[in-house]
């Protein structure tokens, strides 16, 4: 298996050249609110009106309620310098955007509610939450990724900036970053231990700052921009950035720091912390260690779906075989017509994957060629779609079968001490493929289900994009599938490790398995997979 040298995930020098450059994503404030634009009116409905509804619900309780409220260090608004203490709540500096104002107003509501009704509230203010994981399907990108897109749009609109983008950023400008898991760990531990009637507020921050210039260099490297960090007036690029990303650019000049009270006392006792290089985000109260070099080299496993997790071929043959046997005017023997359907599926699926037609249209094209062979007229419009839904898809979905080695494999991977993240990488329709996984209770095992709809490309071109989506290096990714060429050899060409699941049958022809080179990693059962990692 291809195993590359490992660098500490959070090492400062590695940020520029490894983790951040590949895809470290930052939640600038609170993970629960990155789904909303910073100036969207919906921000207030979520943060202010939503908080008020929660408070009204708690007020209806006959017993005094205890509230754990997630705020954000962004309640400091435009305050650019000095120390923001845990209890500071001052609107006199103003706010850069609707989000900051809404979070401030929500915290005011919580404090007022607790003071007036003899309830207790613990308020947590996370800073920038950093994680190596992508946001997940259907969720918005993290804000560092958004910041990258802002610069990307800037350069696309003004290509000359690629040769020299000059930004005035104070040398001391900084942000505050803390690993997501460790921030969550600190807040949960504190919520379990704190038992007081007074309202308490905690900044969930790292005691050391991360230079803004570091983040900008990473963005510039990704965009191949010649970036100059200046101390005087910048080029017009600053004004352009303000236009594209109003309400966020002010952070580039902030030097403020955050008070760190005694939240660290709430951290459960851990083994002694390893030495962390200066400036590396650790956690609240020193509760995180830099991963050792002996952690698993496989970061992500991609699974093919059809022929690997679900027996697609048998389902198709059973369904079409039944339809053919019930067709009194069929023009050929059943086995020939089933083979024809399989051939048509492959042809029109290629048209769908190349963008020539929609997934629904690929079904229609297949049926227009197939129905005359059944001796049936070819309906059009809604009647054609109804035939597909009622006579084919309904029976096809009933014929789905999950291979018996799938769930035991996934359970075994889940039990690994530091097991890899799992994702499905398939060329099928996203709705249909997720329905298959949901049918057999498999969705919960996977961090993502990636299809051409999400990635904009099908396998084999999708391998590199899928790795970027998952925030991993191809050298630390494995692809498992039943098709030797497209699942194994093509994955290897993209830099991944391909593992061939040889189920004893060729998915395309239905004949014996192809002959593989002796260097190919081959398994006959998915339950053998953990031994190859």
Short mmCIF file of C-alpha atoms in Angstrom, two decimals:
data_model
loop_
_atom_site.label_atom_id
_atom_site.label_comp_id
_atom_site.label_asym_id
_atom_site.label_seq_id
_atom_site.Cartn_x
_atom_site.Cartn_y
_atom_site.Cartn_z
CA UNK A 1 0.00 0.00 0.00
CA UNK A 2 1.24 3.46 -0.80
CA UNK A 3 2.30 5.03 2.48
CA UNK A 4 3.62 8.58 2.52
CA UNK A 5 5.65 10.20 5.28
CA UNK A 6 3.43 11.72 7.94
CA UNK A 7 3.66 15.18 9.42
CA UNK A 8 1.90 16.29 12.60
CA UNK A 9 -1.56 17.44 11.60
CA UNK A 10 -1.35 20.69 13.53
CA UNK A 11 2.37 21.52 13.19
CA UNK A 12 2.80 25.21 12.43
CA UNK A 13 5.29 24.74 9.62
CA UNK A 14 3.03 22.10 8.10
CA UNK A 15 0.07 24.45 7.89
CA UNK A 16 1.48 26.28 4.91
CA UNK A 17 2.78 23.26 3.10
CA UNK A 18 0.48 20.44 4.10
CA UNK A 19 -2.75 20.47 6.10
CA UNK A 20 -4.03 23.98 5.49
CA UNK A 21 -2.84 23.98 1.89
CA UNK A 22 -4.77 20.77 1.16
CA UNK A 23 -7.97 21.59 2.96
CA UNK A 24 -8.08 22.69 6.55
CA UNK A 25 -11.41 24.34 7.03
CA UNK A 26 -12.25 26.94 9.63
CA UNK A 27 -15.56 27.81 11.19
CA UNK A 28 -14.89 31.49 11.77
CA UNK A 29 -17.36 31.73 14.60
CA UNK A 30 -20.01 29.15 15.42
CA UNK A 31 -20.46 25.99 13.39
CA UNK A 32 -24.22 26.22 13.77
CA UNK A 33 -24.41 29.48 11.89
CA UNK A 34 -22.10 29.15 8.89
CA UNK A 35 -25.08 28.00 6.84
CA UNK A 36 -26.33 31.57 6.70
CA UNK A 37 -24.85 34.51 4.85
CA UNK A 38 -23.35 37.07 7.21
CA UNK A 39 -25.83 39.73 6.14
CA UNK A 40 -28.86 37.51 5.52
CA UNK A 41 -31.95 38.59 7.51
CA UNK A 42 -32.44 34.92 8.37
CA UNK A 43 -29.44 35.23 10.68
CA UNK A 44 -31.57 37.16 13.17
CA UNK A 45 -34.44 34.69 12.90
CA UNK A 46 -32.10 31.86 13.81
CA UNK A 47 -29.91 33.48 16.43
CA UNK A 48 -32.29 35.94 18.09
CA UNK A 49 -35.82 34.65 17.50
CA UNK A 50 -34.66 31.06 17.88
CA UNK A 51 -32.97 31.83 21.19
CA UNK A 52 -36.07 33.62 22.42
CA UNK A 53 -38.23 30.57 21.68
CA UNK A 54 -35.88 28.35 23.65
CA UNK A 55 -35.99 30.76 26.58
CA UNK A 56 -39.79 30.87 26.44
CA UNK A 57 -39.87 27.08 26.52
CA UNK A 58 -37.55 26.93 29.54
CA UNK A 59 -39.57 29.62 31.32
CA UNK A 60 -42.64 27.39 31.18
CA UNK A 61 -40.88 24.76 33.29
CA UNK A 62 -42.05 24.59 36.91
CA UNK A 63 -38.47 24.00 38.04
CA UNK A 64 -35.52 26.40 37.60
CA UNK A 65 -33.87 25.61 34.29
CA UNK A 66 -30.18 25.34 33.44
CA UNK A 67 -29.19 26.59 30.00
CA UNK A 68 -25.95 26.00 28.10
CA UNK A 69 -25.81 28.64 25.39
CA UNK A 70 -23.32 28.61 22.51
CA UNK A 71 -22.39 32.16 21.65
CA UNK A 72 -19.19 33.28 19.88
CA UNK A 73 -16.22 35.57 20.37
CA UNK A 74 -17.73 37.55 17.48
CA UNK A 75 -19.94 39.36 20.01
CA UNK A 76 -16.92 41.68 20.33
CA UNK A 77 -17.94 43.05 16.93
CA UNK A 78 -15.62 45.69 15.48
CA UNK A 79 -13.41 45.82 18.55
CA UNK A 80 -10.05 45.32 16.89
CA UNK A 81 -7.55 45.60 19.73
CA UNK A 82 -7.06 44.85 23.42
CA UNK A 83 -8.33 41.94 25.47
CA UNK A 84 -11.91 40.71 25.23
CA UNK A 85 -12.62 39.24 28.65
CA UNK A 86 -15.08 36.43 29.25
CA UNK A 87 -17.76 38.74 30.66
CA UNK A 88 -17.27 41.63 28.22
CA UNK A 89 -20.44 42.46 26.31
CA UNK A 90 -20.11 45.92 24.79
CA UNK A 91 -21.94 47.14 21.68
CA UNK A 92 -20.21 50.53 21.55
CA UNK A 93 -17.65 49.32 19.00
CA UNK A 94 -20.34 48.41 16.48
CA UNK A 95 -20.53 45.30 14.33
CA UNK A 96 -19.19 44.27 10.94
CA UNK A 97 -22.22 42.28 9.88
CA UNK A 98 -25.67 41.03 10.82
CA UNK A 99 -24.30 37.79 12.21
CA UNK A 100 -22.17 39.51 14.86
CA UNK A 101 -25.02 41.78 15.94
CA UNK A 102 -27.43 38.84 16.11
CA UNK A 103 -25.12 36.78 18.29
CA UNK A 104 -24.64 39.78 20.58
CA UNK A 105 -28.40 40.31 20.91
CA UNK A 106 -28.94 36.61 21.60
CA UNK A 107 -26.43 36.69 24.44
CA UNK A 108 -28.16 39.76 25.90
CA UNK A 109 -31.44 37.82 25.85
CA UNK A 110 -29.87 34.90 27.71
CA UNK A 111 -28.30 37.11 30.39
CA UNK A 112 -31.53 39.05 30.91
CA UNK A 113 -33.60 35.87 31.11
CA UNK A 114 -31.26 34.31 33.67
CA UNK A 115 -31.20 37.44 35.83
CA UNK A 116 -34.95 38.01 35.85
CA UNK A 117 -36.20 34.47 36.37
CA UNK A 118 -33.72 32.90 38.75
CA UNK A 119 -32.42 30.50 36.12
CA UNK A 120 -28.79 29.67 35.57
CA UNK A 121 -27.00 29.97 32.25
CA UNK A 122 -23.55 28.95 31.12
CA UNK A 123 -22.44 30.80 28.00
CA UNK A 124 -19.67 29.45 25.82
CA UNK A 125 -17.94 31.64 23.23
CA UNK A 126 -15.94 29.55 20.74
CA UNK A 127 -13.37 31.23 18.53
CA UNK A 128 -12.44 29.85 15.09
CA UNK A 129 -13.17 26.13 15.12
CA UNK A 130 -10.69 24.24 12.99
CA UNK A 131 -11.11 20.74 11.59
CA UNK A 132 -9.63 18.54 8.88
CA UNK A 133 -13.10 17.29 7.98
CA UNK A 134 -15.18 18.80 5.16
CA UNK A 135 -18.58 20.28 5.97
CA UNK A 136 -20.52 17.32 4.68
CA UNK A 137 -23.13 16.85 2.01
CA UNK A 138 -25.77 19.52 1.78
CA UNK A 139 -23.94 21.82 4.16
CA UNK A 140 -22.24 25.10 3.34
CA UNK A 141 -18.46 25.44 3.06
CA UNK A 142 -16.52 26.58 6.08
CA UNK A 143 -15.50 30.20 6.18
CA UNK A 144 -11.83 29.71 5.35
CA UNK A 145 -12.97 27.94 2.20
CA UNK A 146 -15.32 30.86 1.56
CA UNK A 147 -12.45 33.28 2.06
CA UNK A 148 -10.49 31.32 -0.52
CA UNK A 149 -13.40 31.69 -2.95
CA UNK A 150 -13.48 35.43 -2.29
CA UNK A 151 -9.84 35.71 -3.36
CA UNK A 152 -10.54 33.41 -6.28
CA UNK A 153 -13.34 35.67 -7.51
CA UNK A 154 -11.12 38.67 -7.05
CA UNK A 155 -8.39 37.19 -9.22
CA UNK A 156 -10.87 35.96 -11.84
CA UNK A 157 -12.29 39.47 -12.12
CA UNK A 158 -8.82 41.08 -12.18
CA UNK A 159 -6.30 38.56 -13.63
CA UNK A 160 -3.47 41.07 -13.34
CA UNK A 161 -3.59 40.66 -9.56
CA UNK A 162 -2.19 37.14 -9.94
CA UNK A 163 1.19 38.70 -10.71
CA UNK A 164 1.09 40.95 -7.69
CA UNK A 165 -1.58 41.21 -5.02
CA UNK A 166 -0.58 43.70 -2.36
CA UNK A 167 -2.44 43.84 0.92
CA UNK A 168 -1.85 46.09 3.88
CA UNK A 169 -1.96 43.76 6.87
CA UNK A 170 -0.43 44.70 10.23
CA UNK A 171 2.39 42.36 11.15
CA UNK A 172 0.72 41.70 14.50
CA UNK A 173 -2.75 40.96 13.01
CA UNK A 174 -4.03 37.61 14.24
CA UNK A 175 -6.98 35.31 14.59
CA UNK A 176 -7.76 32.64 17.15
CA UNK A 177 -8.17 29.00 16.16
CA UNK A 178 -9.04 25.98 18.27
CA UNK A 179 -9.60 22.35 17.12
CA UNK A 180 -13.31 21.59 16.87
CA UNK A 181 -13.19 18.29 18.77
CA UNK A 182 -11.21 19.76 21.63
CA UNK A 183 -13.46 22.80 21.92
CA UNK A 184 -16.50 20.51 22.03
CA UNK A 185 -14.79 18.31 24.58
CA UNK A 186 -14.08 21.31 26.82
CA UNK A 187 -17.63 22.66 26.59
CA UNK A 188 -19.28 19.31 27.27
CA UNK A 189 -17.02 18.67 30.24
CA UNK A 190 -17.72 22.14 31.63
CA UNK A 191 -21.47 21.77 31.11
CA UNK A 192 -21.40 18.55 33.13
CA UNK A 193 -19.38 19.98 36.01
CA UNK A 194 -20.56 23.54 36.45
CA UNK A 195 -23.44 23.69 38.93
CA UNK A 196 -24.06 27.23 40.09
CA UNK A 197 -26.94 29.68 40.09
CA UNK A 198 -24.85 32.49 38.71
CA UNK A 199 -24.53 33.13 34.98
CA UNK A 200 -21.02 32.41 33.79
CA UNK A 201 -19.38 33.10 30.44
CA UNK A 202 -16.32 31.35 29.03
CA UNK A 203 -14.22 32.20 26.01
CA UNK A 204 -13.47 28.90 24.28
CA UNK A 205 -10.19 29.95 22.75
CA UNK A 206 -6.58 28.99 22.37
CA UNK A 207 -4.16 30.97 24.53
CA UNK A 208 -1.89 31.66 21.56
CA UNK A 209 -2.73 33.55 18.39
CA UNK A 210 -2.46 32.51 14.74
CA UNK A 211 -1.01 35.19 12.43
CA UNK A 212 -3.35 36.44 9.70
CA UNK A 213 -0.35 36.55 7.36
CA UNK A 214 -0.08 32.76 7.68
CA UNK A 215 -3.64 32.22 6.49
CA UNK A 216 -3.16 34.68 3.62
CA UNK A 217 0.01 32.91 2.48
CA UNK A 218 -1.87 29.62 2.40
CA UNK A 219 -4.64 31.15 0.29
CA UNK A 220 -2.08 32.74 -2.03
CA UNK A 221 -0.29 29.41 -2.47
CA UNK A 222 -3.54 27.68 -3.40
CA UNK A 223 -4.31 30.36 -5.98
CA UNK A 224 -0.73 30.72 -7.25
CA UNK A 225 -0.78 34.42 -6.44
CA UNK A 226 2.31 36.51 -5.88
CA UNK A 227 1.19 38.00 -2.58
CA UNK A 228 2.94 40.90 -0.91
CA UNK A 229 2.10 41.73 2.69
CA UNK A 230 2.58 45.48 3.00
CA UNK A 231 2.52 47.78 5.99
CA UNK A 232 1.39 50.87 4.08
CA UNK A 233 -1.53 51.62 1.78
CA UNK A 234 -2.42 48.65 -0.42
CA UNK A 235 -3.34 48.56 -4.06
CA UNK A 236 -6.99 48.79 -5.03
CA UNK A 237 -7.25 45.12 -4.11
CA UNK A 238 -8.36 46.08 -0.58
CA UNK A 239 -11.30 48.06 -1.94
CA UNK A 240 -12.16 45.18 -4.26
CA UNK A 241 -12.10 42.75 -1.36
CA UNK A 242 -14.40 45.02 0.61
CA UNK A 243 -16.84 44.99 -2.30
CA UNK A 244 -16.79 41.21 -2.66
CA UNK A 245 -16.75 40.33 1.04
CA UNK A 246 -18.24 43.25 2.91
CA UNK A 247 -18.32 42.75 6.63
CA UNK A 248 -15.42 40.28 6.85
CA UNK A 249 -12.28 42.05 5.62
CA UNK A 250 -11.91 43.99 8.88
CA UNK A 251 -10.68 40.79 10.52
CA UNK A 252 -7.48 41.06 8.49
CA UNK A 253 -6.32 43.91 10.74
CA UNK A 254 -7.54 42.68 14.14
CA UNK A 255 -5.02 42.22 16.95
CA UNK A 256 -7.47 41.60 19.78
CA UNK A 257 -6.92 38.74 22.18
CA UNK A 258 -9.30 36.88 24.48
CA UNK A 259 -9.30 36.35 28.20
CA UNK A 260 -9.07 32.71 29.24
CA UNK A 261 -10.67 32.12 32.60
CA UNK A 262 -10.81 28.74 34.33
CA UNK A 263 -12.58 26.67 31.71
CA UNK A 264 -9.52 24.43 31.69
CA UNK A 265 -10.53 23.24 35.16
CA UNK A 266 -13.49 21.53 33.54
CA UNK A 267 -11.30 19.34 31.34
CA UNK A 268 -11.18 15.71 32.47
CA UNK A 269 -7.71 14.52 33.41
CA UNK A 270 -5.81 13.38 30.33
CA UNK A 271 -2.41 11.79 29.77
CA UNK A 272 0.39 14.38 29.82
CA UNK A 273 0.23 16.66 26.81
CA UNK A 274 2.98 16.31 24.23
CA UNK A 275 5.01 19.36 23.38
CA UNK A 276 3.19 21.62 20.93
CA UNK A 277 5.14 24.07 18.75
CA UNK A 278 4.58 27.72 19.59
CA UNK A 279 1.57 29.24 17.85
CA UNK A 280 -0.16 25.94 17.14
CA UNK A 281 -3.84 25.88 18.15
CA UNK A 282 -4.17 23.37 20.93
CA UNK A 283 -7.33 23.72 22.97
CA UNK A 284 -8.95 25.30 25.95
CA UNK A 285 -6.92 24.69 29.08
CA UNK A 286 -4.22 22.64 27.27
CA UNK A 287 -6.19 19.50 26.59
CA UNK A 288 -4.95 18.42 23.17
CA UNK A 289 -1.80 16.77 21.88
CA UNK A 290 -0.19 16.72 18.47
CA UNK A 291 -1.01 13.39 16.77
CA UNK A 292 1.89 10.96 16.83
CA UNK A 293 3.52 9.64 13.69
CA UNK A 294 2.14 6.17 14.38
CA UNK A 295 -1.47 7.14 13.74
CA UNK A 296 -3.19 5.30 10.86
CA UNK A 297 -1.75 6.17 7.46
CA UNK A 298 -5.13 5.60 5.80
CA UNK A 299 -7.20 8.71 6.42
CA UNK A 300 -10.21 8.03 4.15
CA UNK A 301 -11.67 4.89 2.57
CA UNK A 302 -13.91 5.40 -0.45
CA UNK A 303 -16.34 2.57 -1.20
CA UNK A 304 -17.90 1.93 -4.57
CA UNK A 305 -21.61 1.15 -4.17
CA UNK A 306 -23.07 -1.01 -6.97
CA UNK A 307 -21.37 -4.39 -7.03
CA UNK A 308 -19.48 -3.57 -3.84
CA UNK A 309 -22.08 -2.77 -1.18
CA UNK A 310 -25.32 -3.57 -3.03
CA UNK A 311 -25.90 -6.32 -5.60
CA UNK A 312 -27.00 -4.08 -8.46
CA UNK A 313 -26.49 -6.59 -11.27
CA UNK A 314 -28.70 -9.29 -9.77
CA UNK A 315 -31.42 -6.74 -9.02
CA UNK A 316 -31.43 -5.56 -12.66
CA UNK A 317 -31.48 -9.08 -14.07
CA UNK A 318 -34.26 -10.24 -11.76
CA UNK A 319 -36.39 -7.18 -12.52
CA UNK A 320 -36.01 -7.20 -16.30
CA UNK A 321 -36.27 -10.98 -16.41
CA UNK A 322 -39.68 -10.77 -14.74
CA UNK A 323 -40.84 -7.98 -17.11
CA UNK A 324 -39.72 -9.95 -20.16
CA UNK A 325 -41.38 -13.16 -19.04
CA UNK A 326 -44.67 -11.28 -18.62
CA UNK A 327 -44.50 -9.73 -22.14
CA UNK A 328 -46.68 -11.84 -24.51
CA UNK A 329 -45.41 -10.11 -27.66
CA UNK A 330 -41.65 -10.19 -26.90
CA UNK A 331 -39.58 -10.44 -30.07
CA UNK A 332 -36.66 -12.42 -28.65
CA UNK A 333 -35.92 -15.01 -25.95
CA UNK A 334 -35.80 -13.67 -22.37
CA UNK A 335 -32.04 -14.10 -21.95
CA UNK A 336 -31.37 -12.03 -25.09
CA UNK A 337 -33.69 -9.24 -24.00
CA UNK A 338 -32.14 -9.07 -20.52
CA UNK A 339 -28.70 -8.82 -22.13
CA UNK A 340 -30.02 -6.06 -24.41
CA UNK A 341 -31.33 -4.11 -21.41
CA UNK A 342 -27.95 -4.38 -19.69
CA UNK A 343 -26.23 -3.13 -22.85
CA UNK A 344 -28.62 -0.21 -23.15
CA UNK A 345 -28.09 0.66 -19.50
CA UNK A 346 -24.33 0.90 -20.00
CA UNK A 347 -24.70 3.00 -23.16
CA UNK A 348 -27.13 5.55 -21.78
CA UNK A 349 -25.45 5.68 -18.38
CA UNK A 350 -22.32 6.89 -20.17
CA UNK A 351 -24.42 9.62 -21.77
CA UNK A 352 -25.69 10.68 -18.34
CA UNK A 353 -22.19 10.71 -16.82
CA UNK A 354 -20.83 12.78 -19.70
CA UNK A 355 -23.54 15.39 -19.18
CA UNK A 356 -25.46 14.64 -22.38
CA UNK A 357 -28.71 13.96 -20.54
CA UNK A 358 -30.31 13.90 -17.10
CA UNK A 359 -30.66 10.75 -15.03
CA UNK A 360 -34.39 10.61 -15.81
CA UNK A 361 -33.71 11.08 -19.53
CA UNK A 362 -31.19 8.23 -19.55
CA UNK A 363 -34.03 5.96 -18.37
CA UNK A 364 -36.30 7.27 -21.16
CA UNK A 365 -33.69 6.70 -23.85
CA UNK A 366 -33.15 3.16 -22.65
CA UNK A 367 -36.87 2.42 -22.69
CA UNK A 368 -37.45 3.91 -26.17
CA UNK A 369 -35.02 1.34 -27.55
CA UNK A 370 -36.25 -1.52 -25.39
CA UNK A 371 -40.05 -1.37 -25.60
CA UNK A 372 -40.25 -2.26 -29.34
CA UNK A 373 -38.32 -5.45 -28.49
CA UNK A 374 -41.08 -6.29 -26.01
CA UNK A 375 -43.63 -5.77 -28.76
CA UNK A 376 -45.08 -2.75 -26.94
CA UNK A 377 -45.75 0.78 -28.22
CA UNK A 378 -43.50 3.57 -26.96
CA UNK A 379 -45.51 6.14 -24.99
CA UNK A 380 -44.25 9.69 -24.57
CA UNK A 381 -44.34 12.34 -21.92
CA UNK A 382 -45.87 11.40 -18.56
CA UNK A 383 -46.91 7.95 -19.78
CA UNK A 384 -43.28 7.01 -20.47
CA UNK A 385 -42.21 8.19 -17.02
CA UNK A 386 -45.11 6.31 -15.47
CA UNK A 387 -44.00 3.08 -17.18
CA UNK A 388 -40.48 3.54 -15.78
CA UNK A 389 -41.76 4.26 -12.27
CA UNK A 390 -44.48 1.64 -12.04
CA UNK A 391 -43.18 -1.29 -14.04
CA UNK A 392 -39.42 -0.96 -13.62
CA UNK A 393 -38.27 1.17 -10.67
CA UNK A 394 -40.78 -0.20 -8.17
CA UNK A 395 -39.75 -3.79 -8.87
CA UNK A 396 -36.07 -2.86 -9.16
CA UNK A 397 -36.02 -1.24 -5.72
CA UNK A 398 -37.68 -4.30 -4.18
CA UNK A 399 -34.94 -6.44 -5.70
CA UNK A 400 -32.08 -4.55 -4.04
CA UNK A 401 -29.92 -6.75 -1.84
CA UNK A 402 -27.05 -5.78 0.41
CA UNK A 403 -24.07 -8.15 0.37
CA UNK A 404 -23.80 -10.01 3.71
CA UNK A 405 -20.17 -8.94 4.31
CA UNK A 406 -20.90 -5.20 4.18
CA UNK A 407 -22.15 -4.40 7.67
CA UNK A 408 -19.63 -6.65 9.44
CA UNK A 409 -16.85 -4.84 7.56
CA UNK A 410 -18.15 -1.39 8.46
CA UNK A 411 -18.59 -2.39 12.10
CA UNK A 412 -15.03 -3.70 12.21
CA UNK A 413 -13.70 -0.44 10.76
CA UNK A 414 -15.73 1.55 13.28
CA UNK A 415 -14.13 -0.40 16.13
CA UNK A 416 -10.57 0.43 15.07
CA UNK A 417 -8.90 2.66 17.71
CA UNK A 418 -8.18 5.42 15.22
CA UNK A 419 -10.14 4.17 12.26
CA UNK A 420 -10.27 5.93 8.88
CA UNK A 421 -13.15 8.11 7.78
CA UNK A 422 -15.54 6.43 5.36
CA UNK A 423 -17.26 7.74 2.24
CA UNK A 424 -19.17 6.30 -0.69
CA UNK A 425 -17.90 7.29 -4.15
CA UNK A 426 -20.35 6.27 -6.86
CA UNK A 427 -21.32 7.25 -10.38
CA UNK A 428 -25.01 6.68 -9.69
CA UNK A 429 -27.85 9.11 -9.12
CA UNK A 430 -27.49 10.71 -5.65
CA UNK A 431 -31.12 10.23 -4.63
CA UNK A 432 -31.25 6.61 -5.70
CA UNK A 433 -27.87 5.74 -4.19
CA UNK A 434 -28.72 7.28 -0.83
CA UNK A 435 -32.01 5.39 -0.89
CA UNK A 436 -30.09 2.12 -1.26
CA UNK A 437 -27.85 2.94 1.69
CA UNK A 438 -30.80 4.05 3.81
CA UNK A 439 -32.71 0.85 3.00
CA UNK A 440 -29.99 -1.25 4.62
CA UNK A 441 -29.12 1.10 7.47
CA UNK A 442 -25.72 1.98 6.03
CA UNK A 443 -25.90 5.78 5.79
CA UNK A 444 -24.79 6.27 9.39
CA UNK A 445 -21.41 4.71 8.65
CA UNK A 446 -20.42 7.24 5.98
CA UNK A 447 -19.27 10.81 6.35
CA UNK A 448 -20.23 11.55 2.75
CA UNK A 449 -21.97 10.04 -0.27
CA UNK A 450 -20.24 11.53 -3.31
CA UNK A 451 -21.71 11.36 -6.81
CA UNK A 452 -21.14 13.32 -10.03
CA UNK A 453 -23.81 15.75 -8.79
CA UNK A 454 -21.64 16.83 -5.84
CA UNK A 455 -18.25 16.51 -7.51
CA UNK A 456 -19.01 17.73 -11.02
CA UNK A 457 -17.23 14.68 -12.43
CA UNK A 458 -17.60 10.90 -12.58
CA UNK A 459 -15.05 8.23 -11.86
CA UNK A 460 -12.25 8.03 -12.82
CA UNK A 461 -11.90 11.82 -13.08
CA UNK A 462 -13.64 12.23 -9.72
CA UNK A 463 -10.93 10.67 -7.56
CA UNK A 464 -8.86 13.81 -7.12
CA UNK A 465 -11.97 15.92 -6.52
CA UNK A 466 -13.28 13.43 -3.97
CA UNK A 467 -10.01 13.64 -2.03
CA UNK A 468 -10.23 17.43 -1.98
CA UNK A 469 -13.86 17.18 -0.87
CA UNK A 470 -12.82 14.97 2.05
CA UNK A 471 -9.83 17.14 2.87
CA UNK A 472 -7.26 14.41 2.44
CA UNK A 473 -4.22 13.64 0.35
CA UNK A 474 -4.68 10.92 -2.31
CA UNK A 475 -1.63 9.15 -0.83
CA UNK A 476 -3.64 8.62 2.36
CA UNK A 477 -6.87 7.54 0.64
CA UNK A 478 -8.04 4.05 -0.33
CA UNK A 479 -10.67 3.17 -2.91
CA UNK A 480 -12.45 -0.18 -2.64
CA UNK A 481 -14.49 -1.50 -5.54
CA UNK A 482 -15.41 -4.53 -7.61
CA UNK A 483 -14.34 -3.20 -11.02
CA UNK A 484 -10.64 -3.73 -11.63
CA UNK A 485 -10.09 -0.92 -14.12
CA UNK A 486 -12.34 1.90 -12.93
CA UNK A 487 -12.21 1.20 -9.17
CA UNK A 488 -8.63 0.01 -8.72
CA UNK A 489 -6.30 0.86 -11.58
CA UNK A 490 -7.85 4.28 -12.20
CA UNK A 491 -7.72 5.07 -8.49
CA UNK A 492 -4.04 4.15 -8.42
CA UNK A 493 -3.33 6.48 -11.34
CA UNK A 494 -4.91 9.29 -9.29
CA UNK A 495 -2.55 8.56 -6.40
CA UNK A 496 -4.93 6.55 -4.21
CA UNK A 497 -4.48 2.96 -3.10
CA UNK A 498 -6.93 0.76 -5.00
CA UNK A 499 -8.21 -2.43 -3.38
CA UNK A 500 -10.05 -4.84 -5.64
CA UNK A 501 -13.05 -6.63 -4.19
CA UNK A 502 -13.17 -9.72 -6.37
CA UNK A 503 -16.67 -11.15 -5.96
CA UNK A 504 -15.98 -13.82 -8.56
CA UNK A 505 -17.97 -12.23 -11.39
CA UNK A 506 -17.30 -9.48 -13.90
CA UNK A 507 -19.83 -6.72 -13.23
CA UNK A 508 -20.14 -5.79 -16.91
CA UNK A 509 -20.15 -9.16 -18.67
CA UNK A 510 -21.39 -11.43 -15.90
CA UNK A 511 -18.57 -13.83 -16.78
CA UNK A 512 -15.56 -14.84 -14.67
CA UNK A 513 -13.51 -12.16 -12.95
CA UNK A 514 -10.76 -10.55 -15.05
CA UNK A 515 -7.13 -11.43 -14.46
CA UNK A 516 -5.30 -8.91 -12.33
CA UNK A 517 -1.64 -8.06 -12.09
CA UNK A 518 -0.01 -9.72 -9.09
CA UNK A 519 0.72 -6.30 -7.58
CA UNK A 520 -3.00 -5.50 -7.22
CA UNK A 521 -4.32 -5.64 -3.67
CA UNK A 522 -7.16 -8.14 -3.89
CA UNK A 523 -9.74 -9.30 -1.38
CA UNK A 524 -12.63 -11.74 -1.84
CA UNK A 525 -14.70 -10.49 1.10
CA UNK A 526 -15.13 -7.01 2.52
CA UNK A 527 -14.48 -8.44 5.97
CA UNK A 528 -10.88 -8.95 4.85
CA UNK A 529 -10.44 -5.20 4.30
CA UNK A 530 -9.33 -4.14 7.83
CA UNK A 531 -6.32 -6.47 7.58
CA UNK A 532 -5.08 -4.58 4.50
CA UNK A 533 -5.05 -1.10 6.08
#
